[in-house]
DNA sequence: CCACCATACGGAGAGTGTCTCCGTTTAGCA
DNA sequence: TGCTAAACGGAGACACTCTCCGTATGGTGG
């Protein structure tokens, strides 16, 4: 990749992150191009679809979900607290951008989605948490990580779309946790 | 309302229901107008925003949710079965159109939404079910109908966006039910 | 150091959808 | 039947997406 190309690529991602945070994931891509000081052609060459651009943006905080799982596992305490703590981190992270939860959660079931790789990272992070709970004998039979991702993703989606604050979301996550644990 | 106005109003709703079922809630409104045999101006006079049109479409199946609650209550059986049965009906009904669950569920938290009245009907239906469960002593302390609507709405949203079949959704609803019941 | 060319740029513009304005038509009443 | 308020509908302004292609430039071999 030529130096000027990389410069533009990085700048577009940076500007897109900002614009999407301001206006949501359906903001105008021409606006992103304009603010980044490039033509629309340049933007669309680097990112043929909106999804591709979102994918690039998400990379950084998918990594943080991975860390959050480790952090949750490092803590002492009863399984329910651990699970809830992880749920809250997860929701907070995928809600960093308006529309993010819906995007991530629906991509989980779409093998063709460009952000699929991100979902895989989220799933393996979730699996580490579930494995630990299983080892503790705290988890009900037959619980799959996909189910958990859908449940928590659903709560996050609702919270995002309704602008709910963490205190309102907490009891919802508690219901999910109680439904999952023995 | 003049007779020709009413004729057009009804025809637009009818056509919109069909078009939205085919193409989802983001279908072109000009197309709806064209198929209904009216000018765009006529459509936008009757329904200034897309939401207003959706509101009109939803009226009929909100009524059916109301009936479903009564039907669920009329059944014999343990509280868990009753709750699950109602959940499944609820999900099926608000999923009649692609994008419906997200629309309905996010409108629940938006006092300014044009489809707010519909949400109220859903909530009172839900309250009848919860009241019965409470009377049976089957419900946990402090559960609010809004919470239940959010949880089930979240599951429905995920199911809708991921095109999940009822057999896949069922275990998710079971988790929610188990988290709500004593 | 320079010339070359593959690589990248960027903007004009086609296609599509939203929504409004306003001249024309018509229902319903006196 | 004639009048008027209500309703119609389509032309068109504006916005967004995405492509095509002429122009510019970075990087490298001579």
Tab-separated table of C-alpha atoms (C1' of nucleotides) in Angstrom:
chain	number	residue	atom	x	y	z
A	1	UNK	CA	0.000	0.000	0.000
A	2	UNK	CA	1.372	3.356	-1.024
A	3	UNK	CA	2.113	5.902	1.680
A	4	UNK	CA	-0.565	8.357	0.578
A	5	UNK	CA	-3.108	5.537	0.422
A	6	UNK	CA	-2.376	4.497	3.989
A	7	UNK	CA	-2.600	8.105	5.137
A	8	UNK	CA	-6.050	8.450	3.621
A	9	UNK	CA	-7.198	5.065	4.898
A	10	UNK	CA	-6.284	5.925	8.462
A	11	UNK	CA	-7.749	9.375	8.245
A	12	UNK	CA	-11.063	8.059	6.898
A	13	UNK	CA	-11.367	5.523	9.734
A	14	UNK	CA	-10.600	8.199	12.296
A	15	UNK	CA	-13.125	10.657	10.867
A	16	UNK	CA	-15.762	7.944	10.386
A	17	UNK	CA	-15.480	6.952	14.033
A	18	UNK	CA	-16.166	10.526	15.010
A	19	UNK	CA	-19.028	11.071	12.568
A	20	UNK	CA	-20.708	7.784	13.468
A	21	UNK	CA	-20.496	8.626	17.133
A	22	UNK	CA	-22.204	11.940	16.424
A	23	UNK	CA	-24.869	10.781	13.993
A	24	UNK	CA	-25.134	7.002	14.204
A	25	UNK	CA	-24.180	4.340	11.712
A	26	UNK	CA	-26.419	5.698	8.982
A	27	UNK	CA	-24.579	8.980	8.630
A	28	UNK	CA	-23.726	10.125	5.129
A	29	UNK	CA	-20.542	8.577	3.763
A	30	UNK	CA	-20.011	11.521	1.455
A	31	UNK	CA	-19.869	13.660	4.557
A	32	UNK	CA	-17.231	11.381	6.022
A	33	UNK	CA	-15.222	11.701	2.815
A	34	UNK	CA	-15.582	15.462	2.784
A	35	UNK	CA	-14.501	15.845	6.424
A	36	UNK	CA	-11.582	13.529	5.803
A	37	UNK	CA	-10.590	15.761	2.917
A	38	UNK	CA	-10.866	13.049	0.271
A	39	UNK	CA	-13.210	12.458	-2.636
A	40	UNK	CA	-16.038	9.936	-2.400
A	41	UNK	CA	-14.198	7.750	-4.888
A	42	UNK	CA	-11.315	7.341	-2.484
A	43	UNK	CA	-13.579	6.378	0.361
A	44	UNK	CA	-15.453	3.801	-1.689
A	45	UNK	CA	-12.252	2.302	-3.070
A	46	UNK	CA	-10.954	1.643	0.431
A	47	UNK	CA	-14.343	0.615	1.809
A	48	UNK	CA	-16.659	-0.737	-0.882
A	49	UNK	CA	-19.549	-0.991	1.563
A	50	UNK	CA	-20.583	0.764	4.726
A	51	UNK	CA	-20.065	-2.489	6.601
A	52	UNK	CA	-16.412	-2.603	5.617
A	53	UNK	CA	-15.871	0.799	7.152
A	54	UNK	CA	-17.706	-0.139	10.322
A	55	UNK	CA	-15.612	-3.274	10.497
A	56	UNK	CA	-12.418	-1.226	10.538
A	57	UNK	CA	-13.798	1.035	13.245
A	58	UNK	CA	-14.839	-1.820	15.487
A	59	UNK	CA	-11.501	-3.568	15.551
A	60	UNK	CA	-10.189	-1.620	18.534
A	61	UNK	CA	-13.035	-2.240	20.904
A	62	UNK	CA	-13.494	-5.873	19.991
A	63	UNK	CA	-10.037	-6.282	21.430
A	64	UNK	CA	-11.247	-4.630	24.600
A	65	UNK	CA	-14.091	-7.144	24.986
A	66	UNK	CA	-11.463	-9.835	24.892
A	67	UNK	CA	-9.580	-8.140	27.702
A	68	UNK	CA	-12.792	-7.629	29.662
A	69	UNK	CA	-13.408	-11.385	29.698
A	70	UNK	CA	-9.969	-12.013	31.161
A	71	UNK	CA	-10.455	-9.277	33.709
A	72	UNK	CA	-13.788	-10.733	34.763
A	73	UNK	CA	-12.240	-14.175	35.179
A	74	UNK	CA	-9.391	-12.803	37.267
A	75	UNK	CA	-11.821	-11.503	39.865
A	76	UNK	CA	-12.785	-13.332	43.020
A	77	UNK	CA	-16.440	-13.775	43.895
A	78	UNK	CA	-19.589	-15.788	43.268
A	79	UNK	CA	-20.433	-16.840	39.696
A	80	UNK	CA	-23.471	-14.593	39.490
A	81	UNK	CA	-21.409	-11.467	40.214
A	82	UNK	CA	-18.765	-12.503	37.733
A	83	UNK	CA	-21.315	-13.128	35.021
A	84	UNK	CA	-23.123	-9.866	35.659
A	85	UNK	CA	-19.913	-7.940	35.673
A	86	UNK	CA	-18.961	-9.384	32.330
A	87	UNK	CA	-22.427	-8.681	30.911
A	88	UNK	CA	-22.159	-5.056	31.909
A	89	UNK	CA	-18.734	-4.639	30.333
A	90	UNK	CA	-19.919	-6.349	27.206
A	91	UNK	CA	-22.989	-4.132	26.884
A	92	UNK	CA	-20.977	-0.998	27.551
A	93	UNK	CA	-18.411	-1.884	24.909
A	94	UNK	CA	-20.740	-2.862	22.094
A	95	UNK	CA	-22.830	0.227	22.841
A	96	UNK	CA	-19.984	2.641	22.231
A	97	UNK	CA	-21.648	3.704	19.018
A	98	UNK	CA	-25.353	4.212	18.454
A	99	UNK	CA	-26.653	1.215	16.522
A	100	UNK	CA	-23.635	-0.891	17.460
A	101	UNK	CA	-25.462	-3.563	19.463
A	102	UNK	CA	-27.964	-4.246	16.687
A	103	UNK	CA	-25.145	-4.389	14.150
A	104	UNK	CA	-22.972	-6.795	16.099
A	105	UNK	CA	-25.777	-8.997	17.304
A	106	UNK	CA	-27.410	-9.481	13.935
A	107	UNK	CA	-24.018	-10.103	12.315
A	108	UNK	CA	-23.644	-13.077	14.669
A	109	UNK	CA	-26.146	-14.992	12.587
A	110	UNK	CA	-24.951	-13.850	9.186
A	111	UNK	CA	-22.090	-15.965	7.841
A	112	UNK	CA	-21.546	-13.460	5.026
A	113	UNK	CA	-21.216	-10.385	7.207
A	114	UNK	CA	-17.934	-8.506	6.832
A	115	UNK	CA	-17.793	-8.044	10.595
A	116	UNK	CA	-18.036	-11.768	11.175
A	117	UNK	CA	-14.421	-12.001	12.330
A	118	UNK	CA	-15.236	-9.540	15.083
A	119	UNK	CA	-18.123	-11.686	16.204
A	120	UNK	CA	-15.855	-14.693	16.450
A	121	UNK	CA	-13.609	-12.835	18.858
A	122	UNK	CA	-16.619	-11.928	20.968
A	123	UNK	CA	-17.793	-15.519	20.968
A	124	UNK	CA	-14.489	-17.010	22.046
A	125	UNK	CA	-14.287	-14.414	24.815
A	126	UNK	CA	-17.759	-15.441	25.917
A	127	UNK	CA	-16.796	-19.088	25.764
A	128	UNK	CA	-13.949	-18.562	28.215
A	129	UNK	CA	-16.391	-17.110	30.711
A	130	UNK	CA	-18.941	-19.864	30.178
A	131	UNK	CA	-16.307	-22.579	30.498
A	132	UNK	CA	-15.275	-21.266	33.859
A	133	UNK	CA	-18.903	-21.191	35.021
A	134	UNK	CA	-19.391	-24.732	33.788
A	135	UNK	CA	-16.332	-25.877	35.705
A	136	UNK	CA	-17.828	-24.323	38.813
A	137	UNK	CA	-21.051	-26.194	38.110
A	138	UNK	CA	-22.906	-22.910	38.121
A	139	UNK	CA	-24.306	-23.049	34.610
A	140	UNK	CA	-27.495	-24.782	33.538
A	141	UNK	CA	-27.349	-27.686	31.114
A	142	UNK	CA	-27.299	-27.008	27.403
A	143	UNK	CA	-26.447	-23.333	27.473
A	144	UNK	CA	-24.605	-22.243	24.322
A	145	UNK	CA	-22.454	-19.155	23.912
A	146	UNK	CA	-24.549	-18.159	20.906
A	147	UNK	CA	-27.644	-18.085	23.080
A	148	UNK	CA	-25.950	-15.917	25.641
A	149	UNK	CA	-24.684	-13.563	22.951
A	150	UNK	CA	-28.186	-13.251	21.575
A	151	UNK	CA	-29.774	-12.628	24.952
A	152	UNK	CA	-27.276	-10.046	26.098
A	153	UNK	CA	-27.115	-8.588	22.601
A	154	UNK	CA	-30.881	-8.226	22.657
A	155	UNK	CA	-30.774	-6.369	25.951
A	156	UNK	CA	-27.985	-4.148	24.637
A	157	UNK	CA	-29.957	-3.426	21.476
A	158	UNK	CA	-33.022	-2.387	23.420
A	159	UNK	CA	-30.913	-0.302	25.786
A	160	UNK	CA	-29.196	1.400	22.890
A	161	UNK	CA	-32.358	2.160	20.974
A	162	UNK	CA	-34.183	3.405	24.059
A	163	UNK	CA	-31.236	5.326	25.504
A	164	UNK	CA	-31.522	3.448	28.779
A	165	UNK	CA	-29.032	4.183	31.537
A	166	UNK	CA	-26.977	1.418	33.165
A	167	UNK	CA	-29.148	1.398	36.286
A	168	UNK	CA	-32.179	0.495	34.167
A	169	UNK	CA	-30.295	-2.118	32.197
A	170	UNK	CA	-28.894	-3.863	35.246
A	171	UNK	CA	-32.123	-5.616	36.321
A	172	UNK	CA	-32.604	-6.894	32.786
A	173	UNK	CA	-29.170	-8.459	32.858
A	174	UNK	CA	-29.966	-9.947	36.249
A	175	UNK	CA	-32.985	-11.712	34.813
A	176	UNK	CA	-30.856	-13.152	32.029
A	177	UNK	CA	-28.151	-14.221	34.470
A	178	UNK	CA	-30.657	-15.878	36.780
A	179	UNK	CA	-32.183	-17.685	33.849
A	180	UNK	CA	-28.779	-19.044	32.863
A	181	UNK	CA	-27.411	-20.099	36.241
A	182	UNK	CA	-28.528	-23.082	38.272
B	1	UNK	CA	-63.021	13.643	6.225
B	2	UNK	CA	-64.174	13.734	2.653
B	3	UNK	CA	-65.139	10.473	0.981
B	4	UNK	CA	-62.310	10.587	-1.579
B	5	UNK	CA	-59.829	11.341	1.201
B	6	UNK	CA	-60.934	8.324	3.194
B	7	UNK	CA	-60.779	6.133	0.130
B	8	UNK	CA	-57.190	7.151	-0.514
B	9	UNK	CA	-56.219	6.869	3.147
B	10	UNK	CA	-57.483	3.297	3.362
B	11	UNK	CA	-55.948	2.314	0.069
B	12	UNK	CA	-52.532	3.695	1.087
B	13	UNK	CA	-52.550	1.741	4.356
B	14	UNK	CA	-53.531	-1.421	2.549
B	15	UNK	CA	-50.840	-1.059	-0.100
B	16	UNK	CA	-48.212	-0.032	2.453
B	17	UNK	CA	-48.877	-3.143	4.502
B	18	UNK	CA	-48.233	-5.234	1.428
B	19	UNK	CA	-45.132	-3.348	0.306
B	20	UNK	CA	-43.614	-3.335	3.782
B	21	UNK	CA	-44.159	-7.054	4.101
B	22	UNK	CA	-42.349	-7.549	0.796
B	23	UNK	CA	-39.489	-5.130	1.308
B	24	UNK	CA	-39.295	-4.206	4.960
B	25	UNK	CA	-40.048	-0.929	6.690
B	26	UNK	CA	-37.538	1.052	4.676
B	27	UNK	CA	-39.270	0.530	1.354
B	28	UNK	CA	-39.713	3.571	-0.845
B	29	UNK	CA	-42.769	5.629	0.081
B	30	UNK	CA	-43.020	6.977	-3.431
B	31	UNK	CA	-43.434	3.385	-4.539
B	32	UNK	CA	-46.244	2.927	-2.051
B	33	UNK	CA	-47.898	6.052	-3.423
B	34	UNK	CA	-47.497	4.899	-7.001
B	35	UNK	CA	-48.930	1.441	-6.307
B	36	UNK	CA	-51.808	2.996	-4.436
B	37	UNK	CA	-52.479	5.152	-7.470
B	38	UNK	CA	-51.973	8.468	-5.684
B	39	UNK	CA	-49.340	11.192	-5.893
B	40	UNK	CA	-46.598	11.448	-3.299
B	41	UNK	CA	-48.179	14.649	-2.091
B	42	UNK	CA	-51.325	12.780	-1.092
B	43	UNK	CA	-49.381	10.158	0.818
B	44	UNK	CA	-47.339	12.731	2.709
B	45	UNK	CA	-50.420	14.784	3.562
B	46	UNK	CA	-52.070	11.818	5.212
B	47	UNK	CA	-48.860	10.476	6.756
B	48	UNK	CA	-46.288	13.235	7.321
B	49	UNK	CA	-43.677	10.712	8.465
B	50	UNK	CA	-42.980	7.083	7.820
B	51	UNK	CA	-43.771	6.380	11.470
B	52	UNK	CA	-47.305	7.679	11.068
B	53	UNK	CA	-47.913	5.228	8.271
B	54	UNK	CA	-46.452	2.338	10.229
B	55	UNK	CA	-48.639	3.317	13.139
B	56	UNK	CA	-51.756	2.941	11.015
B	57	UNK	CA	-50.597	-0.445	9.754
B	58	UNK	CA	-49.888	-1.816	13.192
B	59	UNK	CA	-53.305	-1.100	14.650
B	60	UNK	CA	-54.787	-4.421	13.597
B	61	UNK	CA	-52.210	-6.723	15.097
B	62	UNK	CA	-51.846	-4.781	18.312
B	63	UNK	CA	-55.434	-5.776	18.865
B	64	UNK	CA	-54.417	-9.393	18.332
B	65	UNK	CA	-51.775	-9.193	21.065
B	66	UNK	CA	-54.534	-8.101	23.370
B	67	UNK	CA	-56.549	-11.178	22.450
B	68	UNK	CA	-53.498	-13.409	22.814
B	69	UNK	CA	-53.107	-12.329	26.436
B	70	UNK	CA	-56.683	-13.304	27.185
B	71	UNK	CA	-56.262	-16.590	25.391
B	72	UNK	CA	-53.131	-17.367	27.372
B	73	UNK	CA	-54.906	-16.616	30.639
B	74	UNK	CA	-57.842	-18.850	29.739
B	75	UNK	CA	-55.554	-21.881	29.486
B	76	UNK	CA	-54.973	-24.375	32.248
B	77	UNK	CA	-51.431	-25.296	33.231
B	78	UNK	CA	-48.383	-24.276	35.224
B	79	UNK	CA	-47.315	-20.590	35.231
B	80	UNK	CA	-44.131	-21.295	33.274
B	81	UNK	CA	-46.054	-22.800	30.362
B	82	UNK	CA	-48.521	-19.964	30.364
B	83	UNK	CA	-45.788	-17.349	30.352
B	84	UNK	CA	-43.850	-19.072	27.605
B	85	UNK	CA	-46.941	-19.472	25.520
B	86	UNK	CA	-47.679	-15.799	25.802
B	87	UNK	CA	-44.080	-14.883	24.989
B	88	UNK	CA	-44.211	-16.932	21.824
B	89	UNK	CA	-47.455	-15.355	20.698
B	90	UNK	CA	-46.111	-11.920	21.453
B	91	UNK	CA	-42.916	-12.495	19.514
B	92	UNK	CA	-44.791	-13.965	16.569
B	93	UNK	CA	-47.171	-11.025	16.394
B	94	UNK	CA	-44.671	-8.192	16.657
B	95	UNK	CA	-42.477	-9.999	14.117
B	96	UNK	CA	-45.138	-9.999	11.421
B	97	UNK	CA	-43.159	-7.369	9.571
B	98	UNK	CA	-39.385	-7.243	9.213
B	99	UNK	CA	-38.085	-4.565	11.550
B	100	UNK	CA	-41.279	-4.590	13.591
B	101	UNK	CA	-39.780	-5.777	16.905
B	102	UNK	CA	-37.099	-3.084	16.899
B	103	UNK	CA	-39.693	-0.461	16.029
B	104	UNK	CA	-42.144	-1.451	18.728
B	105	UNK	CA	-39.606	-2.076	21.435
B	106	UNK	CA	-37.711	1.157	21.005
B	107	UNK	CA	-40.967	3.107	20.835
B	108	UNK	CA	-41.723	1.820	24.346
B	109	UNK	CA	-39.187	4.226	25.755
B	110	UNK	CA	-39.982	7.167	23.523
B	111	UNK	CA	-42.820	9.316	24.899
B	112	UNK	CA	-42.941	11.239	21.616
B	113	UNK	CA	-43.286	8.245	19.344
B	114	UNK	CA	-46.357	8.236	17.144
B	115	UNK	CA	-46.859	4.542	17.861
B	116	UNK	CA	-46.886	5.114	21.600
B	117	UNK	CA	-50.589	4.353	21.891
B	118	UNK	CA	-49.912	0.910	20.442
B	119	UNK	CA	-47.265	0.303	23.067
B	120	UNK	CA	-49.712	1.141	25.804
B	121	UNK	CA	-52.057	-1.556	24.599
B	122	UNK	CA	-49.196	-4.060	24.610
B	123	UNK	CA	-48.244	-3.043	28.119
B	124	UNK	CA	-51.718	-3.391	29.575
B	125	UNK	CA	-52.004	-6.807	27.932
B	126	UNK	CA	-48.709	-7.763	29.533
B	127	UNK	CA	-49.865	-6.446	32.861
B	128	UNK	CA	-52.877	-8.753	32.856
B	129	UNK	CA	-50.569	-11.724	32.430
B	130	UNK	CA	-48.149	-10.536	35.113
B	131	UNK	CA	-50.961	-9.829	37.563
B	132	UNK	CA	-52.197	-13.366	37.255
B	133	UNK	CA	-48.693	-14.730	37.824
B	134	UNK	CA	-48.318	-12.508	40.855
B	135	UNK	CA	-51.594	-13.765	42.262
B	136	UNK	CA	-50.286	-17.304	41.853
B	137	UNK	CA	-47.136	-16.264	43.682
B	138	UNK	CA	-45.069	-17.390	40.729
B	139	UNK	CA	-43.389	-14.101	39.908
B	140	UNK	CA	-40.219	-12.750	41.492
B	141	UNK	CA	-40.355	-9.546	43.520
B	142	UNK	CA	-40.065	-6.225	41.749
B	143	UNK	CA	-40.671	-7.362	38.206
B	144	UNK	CA	-42.184	-4.588	36.069
B	145	UNK	CA	-44.080	-5.021	32.838
B	146	UNK	CA	-41.693	-2.596	31.158
B	147	UNK	CA	-38.789	-4.880	31.993
B	148	UNK	CA	-40.562	-7.878	30.564
B	149	UNK	CA	-41.457	-5.963	27.421
B	150	UNK	CA	-37.825	-4.977	27.010
B	151	UNK	CA	-36.498	-8.466	27.540
B	152	UNK	CA	-38.933	-10.192	25.232
B	153	UNK	CA	-38.701	-7.308	22.776
B	154	UNK	CA	-34.951	-7.717	22.771
B	155	UNK	CA	-35.203	-11.397	21.996
B	156	UNK	CA	-37.744	-10.666	19.257
B	157	UNK	CA	-35.473	-8.011	17.779
B	158	UNK	CA	-32.519	-10.358	17.624
B	159	UNK	CA	-34.689	-13.128	16.197
B	160	UNK	CA	-36.060	-10.792	13.564
B	161	UNK	CA	-32.702	-9.404	12.515
B	162	UNK	CA	-31.084	-12.823	12.423
B	163	UNK	CA	-34.019	-14.605	10.799
B	164	UNK	CA	-34.106	-17.173	13.592
B	165	UNK	CA	-36.760	-19.843	13.506
B	166	UNK	CA	-39.117	-20.401	16.463
B	167	UNK	CA	-37.215	-23.500	17.607
B	168	UNK	CA	-34.078	-21.392	18.079
B	169	UNK	CA	-35.948	-18.601	19.806
B	170	UNK	CA	-37.716	-20.876	22.262
B	171	UNK	CA	-34.696	-21.560	24.531
B	172	UNK	CA	-34.005	-17.831	24.708
B	173	UNK	CA	-37.516	-17.208	25.924
B	174	UNK	CA	-37.105	-20.022	28.421
B	175	UNK	CA	-34.085	-18.304	29.924
B	176	UNK	CA	-36.053	-15.093	30.271
B	177	UNK	CA	-39.023	-16.919	31.791
B	178	UNK	CA	-36.819	-18.760	34.283
B	179	UNK	CA	-35.164	-15.495	35.250
B	180	UNK	CA	-38.541	-13.953	35.952
B	181	UNK	CA	-40.252	-16.751	37.852
B	182	UNK	CA	-39.516	-17.830	41.400
C	1	DC	C1'	18.851	12.257	-10.356
C	2	DC	C1'	15.326	11.451	-13.450
C	3	DA	C1'	11.858	9.194	-16.079
C	4	DC	C1'	8.386	6.014	-16.029
C	5	DC	C1'	4.146	3.766	-14.720
C	6	DA	C1'	1.389	1.310	-11.507
C	7	DT	C1'	-1.148	2.994	-7.997
C	8	DA	C1'	-4.121	6.164	-6.028
C	9	DC	C1'	-6.818	10.380	-6.181
C	10	DG	C1'	-11.170	13.065	-6.569
C	11	DG	C1'	-15.012	15.059	-8.609
C	12	DA	C1'	-18.673	15.048	-12.055
C	13	DG	C1'	-22.770	12.825	-12.629
C	14	DA	C1'	-26.287	8.961	-12.968
C	15	DG	C1'	-29.613	6.669	-10.246
C	16	DT	C1'	-32.768	6.607	-6.403
C	17	DG	C1'	-35.501	8.227	-2.537
C	18	DT	C1'	-37.606	12.025	0.356
C	19	DC	C1'	-40.606	15.615	0.813
C	20	DT	C1'	-42.820	20.227	-0.682
C	21	DC	C1'	-45.190	23.539	-3.197
C	22	DC	C1'	-48.794	24.998	-5.783
C	23	DG	C1'	-51.937	24.965	-9.791
C	24	DT	C1'	-55.919	21.950	-10.694
C	25	DT	C1'	-59.832	19.123	-9.535
C	26	DT	C1'	-63.765	17.643	-6.945
C	27	DA	C1'	-67.051	16.495	-3.061
C	28	DG	C1'	-70.606	18.172	-0.634
C	29	DC	C1'	-73.589	21.789	0.718
C	30	DA	C1'	-76.875	25.710	0.125
D	1	DT	C1'	-76.697	24.102	-10.145
D	2	DG	C1'	-73.061	26.926	-8.501
D	3	DC	C1'	-69.709	27.781	-5.029
D	4	DT	C1'	-65.904	26.900	-1.972
D	5	DA	C1'	-63.148	24.453	1.119
D	6	DA	C1'	-60.875	20.267	0.918
D	7	DA	C1'	-58.155	17.190	-1.448
D	8	DC	C1'	-55.370	15.794	-5.290
D	9	DG	C1'	-50.978	14.814	-7.724
D	10	DG	C1'	-46.900	15.680	-10.114
D	11	DA	C1'	-42.889	18.622	-11.098
D	12	DG	C1'	-38.890	19.520	-8.967
D	13	DA	C1'	-35.481	20.834	-5.162
D	14	DC	C1'	-32.514	18.509	-2.234
D	15	DA	C1'	-29.816	14.621	-0.278
D	16	DC	C1'	-27.313	10.284	-0.465
D	17	DT	C1'	-25.034	6.380	-2.786
D	18	DC	C1'	-21.841	4.727	-5.782
D	19	DT	C1'	-19.115	4.666	-10.365
D	20	DC	C1'	-16.283	6.013	-13.980
D	21	DC	C1'	-12.428	7.993	-15.803
D	22	DG	C1'	-9.098	11.732	-16.563
D	23	DT	C1'	-5.420	13.478	-13.594
D	24	DA	C1'	-1.765	13.347	-10.210
D	25	DT	C1'	1.920	11.153	-7.672
D	26	DG	C1'	4.837	7.706	-4.954
D	27	DG	C1'	8.294	4.768	-5.570
D	28	DT	C1'	11.672	2.309	-8.233
D	29	DG	C1'	15.060	0.888	-11.998
D	30	DG	C1'	18.323	2.829	-14.942
